[in-house]
Every structure is written in structure tokens, then in C-alpha cells.
mmCIF file of C-alpha atoms in Angstrom:
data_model
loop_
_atom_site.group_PDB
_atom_site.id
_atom_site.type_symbol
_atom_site.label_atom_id
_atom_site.label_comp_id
_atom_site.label_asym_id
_atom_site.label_seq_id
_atom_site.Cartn_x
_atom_site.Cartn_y
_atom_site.Cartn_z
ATOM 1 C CA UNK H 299 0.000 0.000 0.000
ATOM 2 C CA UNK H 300 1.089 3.336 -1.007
ATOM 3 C CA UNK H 301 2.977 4.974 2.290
ATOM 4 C CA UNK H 302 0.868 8.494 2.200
ATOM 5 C CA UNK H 303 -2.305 6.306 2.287
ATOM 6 C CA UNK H 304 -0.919 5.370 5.793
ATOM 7 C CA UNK H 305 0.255 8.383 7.058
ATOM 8 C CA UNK H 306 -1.863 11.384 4.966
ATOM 9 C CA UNK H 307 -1.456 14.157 6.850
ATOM 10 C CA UNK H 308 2.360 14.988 6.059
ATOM 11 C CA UNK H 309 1.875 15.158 2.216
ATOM 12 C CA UNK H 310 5.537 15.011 1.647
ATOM 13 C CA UNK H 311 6.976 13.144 -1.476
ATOM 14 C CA UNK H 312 10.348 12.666 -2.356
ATOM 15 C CA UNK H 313 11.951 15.668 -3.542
ATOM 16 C CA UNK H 314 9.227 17.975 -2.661
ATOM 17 C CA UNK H 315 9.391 20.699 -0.035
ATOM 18 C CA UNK H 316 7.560 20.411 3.817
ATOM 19 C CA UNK H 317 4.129 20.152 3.104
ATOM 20 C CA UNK H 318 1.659 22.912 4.030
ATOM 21 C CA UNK H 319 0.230 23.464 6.937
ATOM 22 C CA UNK H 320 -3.964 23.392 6.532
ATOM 23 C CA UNK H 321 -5.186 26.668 7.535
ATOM 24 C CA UNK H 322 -8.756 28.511 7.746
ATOM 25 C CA UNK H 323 -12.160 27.041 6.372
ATOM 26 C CA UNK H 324 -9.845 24.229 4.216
ATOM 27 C CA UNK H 325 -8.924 22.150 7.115
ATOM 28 C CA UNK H 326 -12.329 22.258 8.509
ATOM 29 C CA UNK H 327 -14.380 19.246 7.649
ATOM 30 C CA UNK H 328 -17.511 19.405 5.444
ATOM 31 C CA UNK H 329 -20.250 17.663 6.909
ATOM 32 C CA UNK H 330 -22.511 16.046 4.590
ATOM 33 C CA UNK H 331 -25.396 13.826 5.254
ATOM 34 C CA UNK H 332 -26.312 10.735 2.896
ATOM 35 C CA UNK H 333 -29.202 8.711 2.324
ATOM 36 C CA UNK H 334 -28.373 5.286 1.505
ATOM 37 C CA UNK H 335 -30.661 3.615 -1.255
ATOM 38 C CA UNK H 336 -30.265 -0.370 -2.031
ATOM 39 C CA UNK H 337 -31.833 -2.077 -4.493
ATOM 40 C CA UNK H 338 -31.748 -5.431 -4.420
ATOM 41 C CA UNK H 339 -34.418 -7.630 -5.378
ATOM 42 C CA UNK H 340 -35.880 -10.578 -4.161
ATOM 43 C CA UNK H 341 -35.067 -13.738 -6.775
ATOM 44 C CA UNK H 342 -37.814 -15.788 -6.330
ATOM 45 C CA UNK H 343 -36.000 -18.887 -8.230
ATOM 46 C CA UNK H 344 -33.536 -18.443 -5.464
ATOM 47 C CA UNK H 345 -35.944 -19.223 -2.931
ATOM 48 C CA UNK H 346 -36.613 -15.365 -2.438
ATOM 49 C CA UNK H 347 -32.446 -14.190 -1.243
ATOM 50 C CA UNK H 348 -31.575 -10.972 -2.330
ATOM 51 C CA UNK H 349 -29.847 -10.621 -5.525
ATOM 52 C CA UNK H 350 -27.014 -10.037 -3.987
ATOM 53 C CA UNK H 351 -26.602 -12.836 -2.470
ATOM 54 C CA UNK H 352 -27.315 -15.195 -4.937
ATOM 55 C CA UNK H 353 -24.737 -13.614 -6.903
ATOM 56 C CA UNK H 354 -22.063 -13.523 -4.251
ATOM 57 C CA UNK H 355 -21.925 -9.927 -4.501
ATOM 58 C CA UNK H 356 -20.345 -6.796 -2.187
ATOM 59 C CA UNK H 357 -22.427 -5.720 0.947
ATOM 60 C CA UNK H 358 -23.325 -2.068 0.033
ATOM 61 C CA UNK H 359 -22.486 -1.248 3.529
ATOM 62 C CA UNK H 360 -19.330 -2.102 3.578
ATOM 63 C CA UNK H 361 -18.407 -0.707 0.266
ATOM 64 C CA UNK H 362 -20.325 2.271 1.647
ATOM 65 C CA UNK H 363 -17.782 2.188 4.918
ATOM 66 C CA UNK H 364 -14.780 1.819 2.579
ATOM 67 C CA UNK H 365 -15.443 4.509 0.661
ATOM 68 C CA UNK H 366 -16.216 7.182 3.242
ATOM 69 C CA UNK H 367 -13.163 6.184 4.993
ATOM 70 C CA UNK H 368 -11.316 6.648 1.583
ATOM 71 C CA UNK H 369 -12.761 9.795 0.880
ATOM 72 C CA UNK H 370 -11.812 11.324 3.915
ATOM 73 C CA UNK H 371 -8.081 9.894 3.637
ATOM 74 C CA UNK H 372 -7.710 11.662 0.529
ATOM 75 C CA UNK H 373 -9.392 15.285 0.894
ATOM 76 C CA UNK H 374 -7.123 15.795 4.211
ATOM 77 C CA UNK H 375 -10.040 14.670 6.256
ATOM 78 C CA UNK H 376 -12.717 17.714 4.438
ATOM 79 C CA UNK H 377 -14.911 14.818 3.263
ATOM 80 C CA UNK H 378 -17.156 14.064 6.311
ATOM 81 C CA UNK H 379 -20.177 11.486 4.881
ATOM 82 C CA UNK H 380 -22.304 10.336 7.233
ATOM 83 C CA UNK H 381 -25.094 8.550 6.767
ATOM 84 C CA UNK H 382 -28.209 9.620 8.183
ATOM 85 C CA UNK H 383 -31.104 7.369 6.002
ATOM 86 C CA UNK H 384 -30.900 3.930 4.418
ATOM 87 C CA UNK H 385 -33.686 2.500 2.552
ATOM 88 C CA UNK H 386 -33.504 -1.003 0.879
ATOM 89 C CA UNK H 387 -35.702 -1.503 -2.198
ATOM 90 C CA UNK H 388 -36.527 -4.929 -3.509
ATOM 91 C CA UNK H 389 -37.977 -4.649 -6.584
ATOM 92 C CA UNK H 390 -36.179 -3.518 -10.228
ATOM 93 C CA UNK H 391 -36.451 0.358 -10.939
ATOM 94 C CA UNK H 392 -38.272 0.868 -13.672
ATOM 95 C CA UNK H 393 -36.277 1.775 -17.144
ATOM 96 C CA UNK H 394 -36.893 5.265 -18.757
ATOM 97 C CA UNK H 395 -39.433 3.746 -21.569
ATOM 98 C CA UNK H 396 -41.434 1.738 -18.399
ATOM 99 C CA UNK H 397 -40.096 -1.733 -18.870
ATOM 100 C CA UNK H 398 -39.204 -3.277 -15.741
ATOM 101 C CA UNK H 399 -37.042 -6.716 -15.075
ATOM 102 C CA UNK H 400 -38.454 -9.291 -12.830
ATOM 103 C CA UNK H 401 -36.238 -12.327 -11.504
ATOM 104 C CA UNK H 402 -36.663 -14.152 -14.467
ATOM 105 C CA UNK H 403 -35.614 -11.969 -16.856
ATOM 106 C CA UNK H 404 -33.167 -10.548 -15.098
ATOM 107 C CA UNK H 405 -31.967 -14.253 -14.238
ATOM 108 C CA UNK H 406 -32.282 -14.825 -18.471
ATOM 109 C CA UNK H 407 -30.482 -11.654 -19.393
ATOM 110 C CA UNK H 408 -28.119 -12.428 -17.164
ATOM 111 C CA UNK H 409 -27.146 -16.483 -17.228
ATOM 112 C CA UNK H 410 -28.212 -17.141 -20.460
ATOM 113 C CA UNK H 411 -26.304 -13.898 -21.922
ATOM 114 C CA UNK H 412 -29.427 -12.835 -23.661
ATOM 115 C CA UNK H 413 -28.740 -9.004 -24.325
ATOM 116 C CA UNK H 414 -30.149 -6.283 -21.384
ATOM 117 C CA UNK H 415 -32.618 -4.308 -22.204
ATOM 118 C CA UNK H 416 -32.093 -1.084 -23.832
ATOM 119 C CA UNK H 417 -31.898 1.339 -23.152
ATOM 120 C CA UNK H 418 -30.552 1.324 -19.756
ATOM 121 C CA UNK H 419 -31.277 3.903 -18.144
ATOM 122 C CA UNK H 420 -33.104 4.126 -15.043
ATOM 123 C CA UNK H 421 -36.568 6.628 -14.880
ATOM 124 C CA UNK H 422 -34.995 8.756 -12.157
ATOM 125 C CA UNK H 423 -37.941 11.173 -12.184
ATOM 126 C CA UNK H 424 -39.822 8.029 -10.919
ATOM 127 C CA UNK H 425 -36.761 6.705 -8.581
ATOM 128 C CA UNK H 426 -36.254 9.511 -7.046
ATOM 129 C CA UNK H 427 -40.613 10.086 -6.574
ATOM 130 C CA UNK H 428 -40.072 6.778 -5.056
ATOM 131 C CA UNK H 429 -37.558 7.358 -2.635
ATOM 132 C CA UNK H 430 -39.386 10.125 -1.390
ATOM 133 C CA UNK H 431 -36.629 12.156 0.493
ATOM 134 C CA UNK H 432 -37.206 15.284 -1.691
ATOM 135 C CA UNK H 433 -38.771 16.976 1.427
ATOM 136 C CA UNK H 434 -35.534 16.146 3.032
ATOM 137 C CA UNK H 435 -33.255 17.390 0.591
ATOM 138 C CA UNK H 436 -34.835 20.738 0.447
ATOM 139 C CA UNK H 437 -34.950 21.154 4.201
ATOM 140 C CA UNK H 438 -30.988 20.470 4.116
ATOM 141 C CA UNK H 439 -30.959 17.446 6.157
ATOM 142 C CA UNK H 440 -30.114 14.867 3.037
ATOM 143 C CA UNK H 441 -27.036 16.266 0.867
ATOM 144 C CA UNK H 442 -26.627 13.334 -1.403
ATOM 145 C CA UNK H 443 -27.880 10.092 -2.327
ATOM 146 C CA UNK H 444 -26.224 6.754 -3.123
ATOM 147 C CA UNK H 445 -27.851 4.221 -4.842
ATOM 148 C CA UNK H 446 -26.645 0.626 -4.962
ATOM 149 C CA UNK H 447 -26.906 -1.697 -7.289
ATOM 150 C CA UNK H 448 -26.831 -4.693 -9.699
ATOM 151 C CA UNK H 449 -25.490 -4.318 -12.748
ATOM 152 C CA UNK H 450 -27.462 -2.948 -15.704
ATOM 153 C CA UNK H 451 -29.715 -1.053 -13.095
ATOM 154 C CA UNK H 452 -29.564 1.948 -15.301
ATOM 155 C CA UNK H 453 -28.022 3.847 -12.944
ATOM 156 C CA UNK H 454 -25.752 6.960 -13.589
ATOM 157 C CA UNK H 455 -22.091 6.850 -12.288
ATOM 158 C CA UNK H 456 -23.562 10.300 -11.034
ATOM 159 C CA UNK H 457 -26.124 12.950 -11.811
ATOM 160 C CA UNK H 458 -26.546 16.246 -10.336
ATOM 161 C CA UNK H 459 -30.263 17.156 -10.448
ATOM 162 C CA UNK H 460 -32.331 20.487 -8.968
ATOM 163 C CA UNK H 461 -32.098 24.233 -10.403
ATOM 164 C CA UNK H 462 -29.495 24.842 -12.612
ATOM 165 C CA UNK H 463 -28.026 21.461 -12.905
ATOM 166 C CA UNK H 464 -25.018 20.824 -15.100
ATOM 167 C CA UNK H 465 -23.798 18.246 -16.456
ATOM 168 C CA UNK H 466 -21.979 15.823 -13.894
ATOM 169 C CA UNK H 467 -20.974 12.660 -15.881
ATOM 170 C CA UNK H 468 -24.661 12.409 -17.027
ATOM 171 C CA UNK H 469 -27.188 14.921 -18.410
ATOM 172 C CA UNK H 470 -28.474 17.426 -15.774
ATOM 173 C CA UNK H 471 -32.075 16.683 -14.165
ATOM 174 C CA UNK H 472 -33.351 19.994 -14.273
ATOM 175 C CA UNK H 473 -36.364 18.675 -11.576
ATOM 176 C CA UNK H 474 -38.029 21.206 -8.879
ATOM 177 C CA UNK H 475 -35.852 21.508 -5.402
ATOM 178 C CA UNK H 476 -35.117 23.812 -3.102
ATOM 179 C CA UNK H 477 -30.394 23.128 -4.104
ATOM 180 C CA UNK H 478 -29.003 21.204 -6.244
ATOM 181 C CA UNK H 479 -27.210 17.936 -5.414
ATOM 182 C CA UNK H 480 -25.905 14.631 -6.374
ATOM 183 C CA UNK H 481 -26.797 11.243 -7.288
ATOM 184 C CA UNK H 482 -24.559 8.556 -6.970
ATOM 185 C CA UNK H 483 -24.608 5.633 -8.384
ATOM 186 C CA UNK H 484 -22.934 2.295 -7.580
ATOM 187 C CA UNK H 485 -22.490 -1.308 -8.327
ATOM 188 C CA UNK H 486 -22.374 -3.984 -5.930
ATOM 189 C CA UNK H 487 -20.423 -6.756 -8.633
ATOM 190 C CA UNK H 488 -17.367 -3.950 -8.376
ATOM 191 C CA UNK H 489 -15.778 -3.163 -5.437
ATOM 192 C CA UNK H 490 -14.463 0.558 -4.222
ATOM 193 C CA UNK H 491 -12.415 1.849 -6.665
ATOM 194 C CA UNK H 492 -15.088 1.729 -9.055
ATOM 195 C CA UNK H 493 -17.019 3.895 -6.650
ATOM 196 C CA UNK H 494 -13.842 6.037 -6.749
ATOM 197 C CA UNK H 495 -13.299 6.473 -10.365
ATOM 198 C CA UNK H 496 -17.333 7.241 -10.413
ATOM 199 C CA UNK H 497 -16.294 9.724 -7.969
ATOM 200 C CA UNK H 498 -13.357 11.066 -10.194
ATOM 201 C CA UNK H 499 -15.308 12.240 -12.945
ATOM 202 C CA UNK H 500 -17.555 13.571 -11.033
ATOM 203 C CA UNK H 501 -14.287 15.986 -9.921
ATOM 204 C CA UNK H 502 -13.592 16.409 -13.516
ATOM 205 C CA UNK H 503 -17.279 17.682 -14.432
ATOM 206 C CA UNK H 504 -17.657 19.532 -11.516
ATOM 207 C CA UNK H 505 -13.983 21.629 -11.726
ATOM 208 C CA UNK H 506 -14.634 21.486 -16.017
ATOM 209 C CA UNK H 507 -17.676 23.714 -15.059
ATOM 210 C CA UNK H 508 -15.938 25.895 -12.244
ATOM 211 C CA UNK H 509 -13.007 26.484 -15.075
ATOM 212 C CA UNK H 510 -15.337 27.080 -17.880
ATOM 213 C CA UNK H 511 -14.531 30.632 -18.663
ATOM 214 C CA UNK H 512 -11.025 30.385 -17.745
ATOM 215 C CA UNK H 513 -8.725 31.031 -20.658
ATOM 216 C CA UNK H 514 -6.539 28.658 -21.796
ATOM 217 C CA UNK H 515 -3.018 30.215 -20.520
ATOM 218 C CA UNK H 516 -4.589 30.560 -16.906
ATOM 219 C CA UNK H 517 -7.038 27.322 -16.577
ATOM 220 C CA UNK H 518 -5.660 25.305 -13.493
ATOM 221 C CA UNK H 519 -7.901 22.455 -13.607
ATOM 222 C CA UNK H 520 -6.670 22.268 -17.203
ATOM 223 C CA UNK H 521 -2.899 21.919 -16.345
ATOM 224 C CA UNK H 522 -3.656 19.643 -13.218
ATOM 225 C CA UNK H 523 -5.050 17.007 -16.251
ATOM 226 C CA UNK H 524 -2.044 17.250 -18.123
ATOM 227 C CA UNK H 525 -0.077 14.182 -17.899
ATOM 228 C CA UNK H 526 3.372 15.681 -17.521
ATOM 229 C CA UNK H 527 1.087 17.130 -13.976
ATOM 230 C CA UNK H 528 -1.221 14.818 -12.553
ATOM 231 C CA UNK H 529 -3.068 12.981 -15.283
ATOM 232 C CA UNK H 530 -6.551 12.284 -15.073
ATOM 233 C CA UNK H 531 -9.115 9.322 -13.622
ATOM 234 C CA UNK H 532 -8.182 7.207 -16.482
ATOM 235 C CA UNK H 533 -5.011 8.320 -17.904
ATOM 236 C CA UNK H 534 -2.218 8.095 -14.925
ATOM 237 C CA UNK H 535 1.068 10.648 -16.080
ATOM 238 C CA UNK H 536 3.088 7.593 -17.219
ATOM 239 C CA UNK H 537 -0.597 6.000 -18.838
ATOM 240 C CA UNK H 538 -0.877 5.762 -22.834
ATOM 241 C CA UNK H 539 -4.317 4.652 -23.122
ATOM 242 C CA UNK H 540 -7.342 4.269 -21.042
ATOM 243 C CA UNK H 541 -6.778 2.311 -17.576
ATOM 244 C CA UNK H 542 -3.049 2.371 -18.255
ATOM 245 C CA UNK H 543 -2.380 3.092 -14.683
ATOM 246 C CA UNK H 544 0.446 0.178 -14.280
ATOM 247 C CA UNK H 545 2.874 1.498 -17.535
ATOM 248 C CA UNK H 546 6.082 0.646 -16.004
ATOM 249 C CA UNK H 547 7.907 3.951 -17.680
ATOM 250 C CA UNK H 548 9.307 6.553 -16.098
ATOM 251 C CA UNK H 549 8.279 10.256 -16.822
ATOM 252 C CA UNK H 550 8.837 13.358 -15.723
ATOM 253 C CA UNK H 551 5.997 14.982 -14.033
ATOM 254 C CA UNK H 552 5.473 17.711 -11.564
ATOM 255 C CA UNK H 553 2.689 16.185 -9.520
ATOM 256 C CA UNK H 554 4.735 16.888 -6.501
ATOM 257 C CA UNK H 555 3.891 20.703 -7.328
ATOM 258 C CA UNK H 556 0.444 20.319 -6.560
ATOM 259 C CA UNK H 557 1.165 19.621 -2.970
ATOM 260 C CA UNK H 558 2.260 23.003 -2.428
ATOM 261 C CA UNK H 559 -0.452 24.688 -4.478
ATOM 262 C CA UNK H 560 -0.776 27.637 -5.619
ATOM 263 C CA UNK H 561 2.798 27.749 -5.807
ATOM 264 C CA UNK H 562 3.358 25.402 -8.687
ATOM 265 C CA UNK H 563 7.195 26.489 -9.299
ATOM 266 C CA UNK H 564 8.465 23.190 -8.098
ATOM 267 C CA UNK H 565 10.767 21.161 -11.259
ATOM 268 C CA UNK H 566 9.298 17.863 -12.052
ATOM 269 C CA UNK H 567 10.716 14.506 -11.242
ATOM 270 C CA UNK H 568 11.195 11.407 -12.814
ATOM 271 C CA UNK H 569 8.303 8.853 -11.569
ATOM 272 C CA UNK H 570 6.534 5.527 -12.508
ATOM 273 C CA UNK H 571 3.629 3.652 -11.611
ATOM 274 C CA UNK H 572 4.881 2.539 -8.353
ATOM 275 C CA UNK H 573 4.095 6.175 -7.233
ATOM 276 C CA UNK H 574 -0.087 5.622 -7.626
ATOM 277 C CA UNK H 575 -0.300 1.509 -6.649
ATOM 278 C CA UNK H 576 1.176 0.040 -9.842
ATOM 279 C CA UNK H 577 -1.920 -0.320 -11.622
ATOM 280 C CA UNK H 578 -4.478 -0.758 -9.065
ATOM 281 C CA UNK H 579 -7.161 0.876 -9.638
ATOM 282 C CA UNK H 580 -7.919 1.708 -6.145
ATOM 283 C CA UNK H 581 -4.283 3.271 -5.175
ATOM 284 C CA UNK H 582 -4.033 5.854 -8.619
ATOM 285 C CA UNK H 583 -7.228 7.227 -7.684
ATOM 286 C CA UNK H 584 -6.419 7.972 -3.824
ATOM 287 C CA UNK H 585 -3.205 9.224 -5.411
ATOM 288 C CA UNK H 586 -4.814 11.532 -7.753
ATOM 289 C CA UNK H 587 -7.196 12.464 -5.790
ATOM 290 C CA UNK H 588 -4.439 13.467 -3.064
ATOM 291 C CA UNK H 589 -3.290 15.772 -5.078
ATOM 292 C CA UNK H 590 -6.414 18.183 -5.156
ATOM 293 C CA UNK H 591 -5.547 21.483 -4.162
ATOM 294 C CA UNK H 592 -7.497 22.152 -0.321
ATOM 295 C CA UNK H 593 -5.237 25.208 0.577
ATOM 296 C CA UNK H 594 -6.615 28.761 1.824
ATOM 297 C CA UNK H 595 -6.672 31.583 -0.476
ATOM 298 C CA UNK H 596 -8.501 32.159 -4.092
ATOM 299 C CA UNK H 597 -6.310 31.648 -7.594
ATOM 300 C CA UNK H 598 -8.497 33.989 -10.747
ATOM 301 C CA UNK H 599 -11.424 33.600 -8.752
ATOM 302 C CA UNK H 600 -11.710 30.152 -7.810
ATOM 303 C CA UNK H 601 -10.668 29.224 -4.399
ATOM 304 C CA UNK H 602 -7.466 27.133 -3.505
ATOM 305 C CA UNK H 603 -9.602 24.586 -1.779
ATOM 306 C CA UNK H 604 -11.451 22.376 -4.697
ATOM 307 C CA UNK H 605 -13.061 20.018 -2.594
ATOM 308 C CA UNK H 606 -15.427 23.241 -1.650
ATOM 309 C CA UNK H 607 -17.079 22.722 -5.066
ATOM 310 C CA UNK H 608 -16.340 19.016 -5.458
ATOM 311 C CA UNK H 609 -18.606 17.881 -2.268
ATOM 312 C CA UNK H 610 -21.281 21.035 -2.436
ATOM 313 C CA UNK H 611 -22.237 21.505 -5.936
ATOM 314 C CA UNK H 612 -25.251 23.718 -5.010
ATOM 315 C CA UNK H 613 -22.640 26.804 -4.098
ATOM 316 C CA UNK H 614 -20.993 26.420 -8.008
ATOM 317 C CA UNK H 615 -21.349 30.003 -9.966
#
């Protein structure tokens, strides 16, 4: 395991100067409160267990545990999830044309490899009617929601819905409420770094948006993507293609830089993929995600602590 992810709070790498010290609203956690929202239906060929189970799949709570904890590792302990509501569902969400799997089907589509129906995608106008927290999300006591599931339950990696929604690694849901937030959206066959790279682009749609009007020359987010900086969710600095995180070269890159953001003088150093977990998927994202500037201050008009805008989307301009 990579040594930062067991002692975070110095930041230091190798040939980088003494981290810096977290000052003002940045080192002050974000609370946010979650509901928790399982589907997993009840296979009645199975004699009625869970999905889940039949399938030998994760335990949404514990993949739910693993990825707080995770999350909180990486932001400098800013991401505070806690999990307020949990709701288990078992029957299929309805698709966005109205067809809806039962066991059998699901069973057929799945065992037999008979293709899934298309398209995929979950009626979230309906899911989220179903749910019913909507009250709770405009009185501020829900923040997000996670929903777990099999796979092809047409969800969304995530959505942001409410007023002025953009587009968060899924088209906006432009539906009534009182803030926008987030939708997660979650597989129990995969384990956590899949929730983590679903969290990753989330990062990249969210700080695309907050750059948007940023020209070229002075776009941070832009140059923190670069692969001679810190790459991006799928393209680690020594990566050349998709998922490449475990390319044995070495590179120069000046990742170290962004730990002493938004001073990014510092030369760039020769590194390789033992750096970000040598291809596990898991390890690059912590490591990228590490490297997310959650200093005090304000760069062109965007503050020096990301994860402000990452975990509240409703205070985006």
C-alpha cells in the first residue's frame, strides 16, 4: 500500500518541499449527510435471497464504509459522509421507456447472456418520486444520495439534479428543489475503486464547469489534467491509453507541485507507476485524488480549496 495512504497528513513526497500546513475554512471538515438507497431484489427462483446474495456480490455497507473512509483519507479529512437514512428496495427500478425486469428476466439476461434491455437507463424522475426524500433534501438534512446496485440497473455513475443542474458525468435533471445535489450511483459486482473512479469524474465535471470561462493560458484544472502534472481518472502521467495506470515507464511529471499549491514552481521529477499503486485501480485514484488542491486563499477567482465545489455543488457560480 502506497505509504501516504498510511500516514496522509504529512503530504511530503520525495523531492518535494515540507508540506503545508492546513489553515482557515480548508482544514475544517464538510459535513454532509447521505441517504443510503439499495436495491436489491428478491429472486424468487432463489428461494426469495436478495440478488445479492445469490450472486455472491459486495455488501453495500461495507463498500459504503470503505469509501467514506477513503474519501476522507484523501481530501485531508474535508470529506465528512455520514449517513443519516438507508432504505432497501426490492424490486427492479423501472427503465426510462417503463419496462421493468423481474427475476426471471433478469436471471435470463443475465445467465443465459441474452442481451439487457435497452436502453438502460433508469426513470430517475420516478426513482427519485419513489424514494421520497425530496422533502428532506430541500430542508438540508439529506445532501446526497447513493444508490446501490446490480449491474445494468440503469443507474448513472452520477447525476446532479435540482435548479441549474449541469452536467456531472450524465445529463443534468433539471427537476423542482429547493439546491441542487448529487446522485450517486454504484455497483455492488465492483468493489471501491469503481465507486472512486465514479467519484473522479464527477471531480472532472464539476472543476470542467468551475473552469469554464477560464482562458486557456490561466485554466488550473486544465494543467492539473495534463499528464506531464497529474493525469486524469483514467489516464495516470506515465498512462498511454485508457486504464493504463500500471505502464512501467518513467516520466517526468510535476505532480509533486500540486502539494504546495498555488505555488506550482516546483521542477518535475522522474516517476513511474509505483508512485499511484502500480496499476491498481484503487491506489491511482487515492493518489490523484491526493493531489487536489485544499489550501486557503482564491487563484483567478476560484478558491485554492477544490473540494469546496467538489462535495457542495449547489454553491458552483
Amino acid at each position: 500500500m502506497l505509504d501516504w495512504l498510511l500516514n496522509w497528513g504529512s503530504r511530503t513526497k520525495a523531492g518535494a518541499q515540507p508540506a503545508i500546513v492546513r489553515s482557515d475554512r480548508p482544514g475544517v471538515p464538510i459535513p454532509l449527510n447521505v441517504a443510503l438507497i439499495v436495491h436489491d431484489p428478491l429472486i424468487s427462483e432463489r428461494g426469495n435471497l436478495p440478488l445479492s446474495k445469490v450472486m455472491g456480490w459486495y455488501d453495500p455497507e461495507v463498500l459504503a464504509a470503505q469509501y467514506i473512509a477513503d474519501l476522507r483519507i484523501c481530501s485531508g479529512g474535508i470529506a465528512d459522509y455520514r449517513i443519516v437514512v438507508r432504505r432497501t428496495f426490492t424490486d427492479f427500478p423501472v427503465k426510462i421507456d417503463g419496462f421493468r425486469y423481474n427475476s426471471a428476466t433478469y436471471l435470463a439476461a443475465w445467465e443465459r447472456r441474452i442481451p439487457f434491455h435497452q436502453p438502460d437507463e433508469a426513470d430517475y424522475e420516478r426513482l427519485l418520486a419513489e424514494i421520497g426524500l425530496g422533502d428532506a433534501i430541500d430542508r438540508g438534512e439529506i445532501d446526497e444520495i447513493w444508490l446501490f446496485g446490480f449491474p445494468y440497473a440503469g443507474y448513472y455513475e452520477s447525476r446532479m439534479v435540482g435548479p441549474a443542474a449541469f452536467w456531472c458525468n450524465a445529463p443534468p435533471l433539471p427537476i423542482p428543489a429547493a439546491r441542487r445535489y448529487i446522485v450517486m450511483g454504484f455497483n455492488v459486482e465492483r468493489d471501491v475503486g469503481c465507486m472512486l473512479e465514479n467519484f473522479g469524474h464527477r471531480v472532472e465535471s464539476i472543476m470542467t464547469y468551475v473552469y469554464r470561462y477560464h482562458p486557456a493560458e490561466r485554466n488550473l484544472w486544465t494543467r492539473f489534467t495534463r499528464l506531464d502534472e497529474c493525469g486524469n481518472v483514467h489516464f495516470a502521467p506515465s498512462s498511454t491509453r485508457d486504464y493504463d495506470w500500471g505502464n512501467p515507464r518513467r516520466v517526468a511529471s510535476r505532480a509533486d507541485a500540486w502539494y504546495q499549491f498555488p505555488d506550482l514552481s516546483a521542477p518535475p521529477r522522474l516517476m513511474d507507476c509505483a508512485e499511484w499503486g502500480n496499476g491498481d485501480m484503487r491506489l491511482h485514484h487515492l493518489w490523484w485524488l491526493d493531489h487536489l488542491p485544499r489550501v486557503a486563499g482564491e487563484t483567478d477567482g476560484v478558491l485554492n480549496n477544490w473540494w469546496h465545489y467538489i462535495l457542495q455543488p449547489w454553491v458552483v457560480q
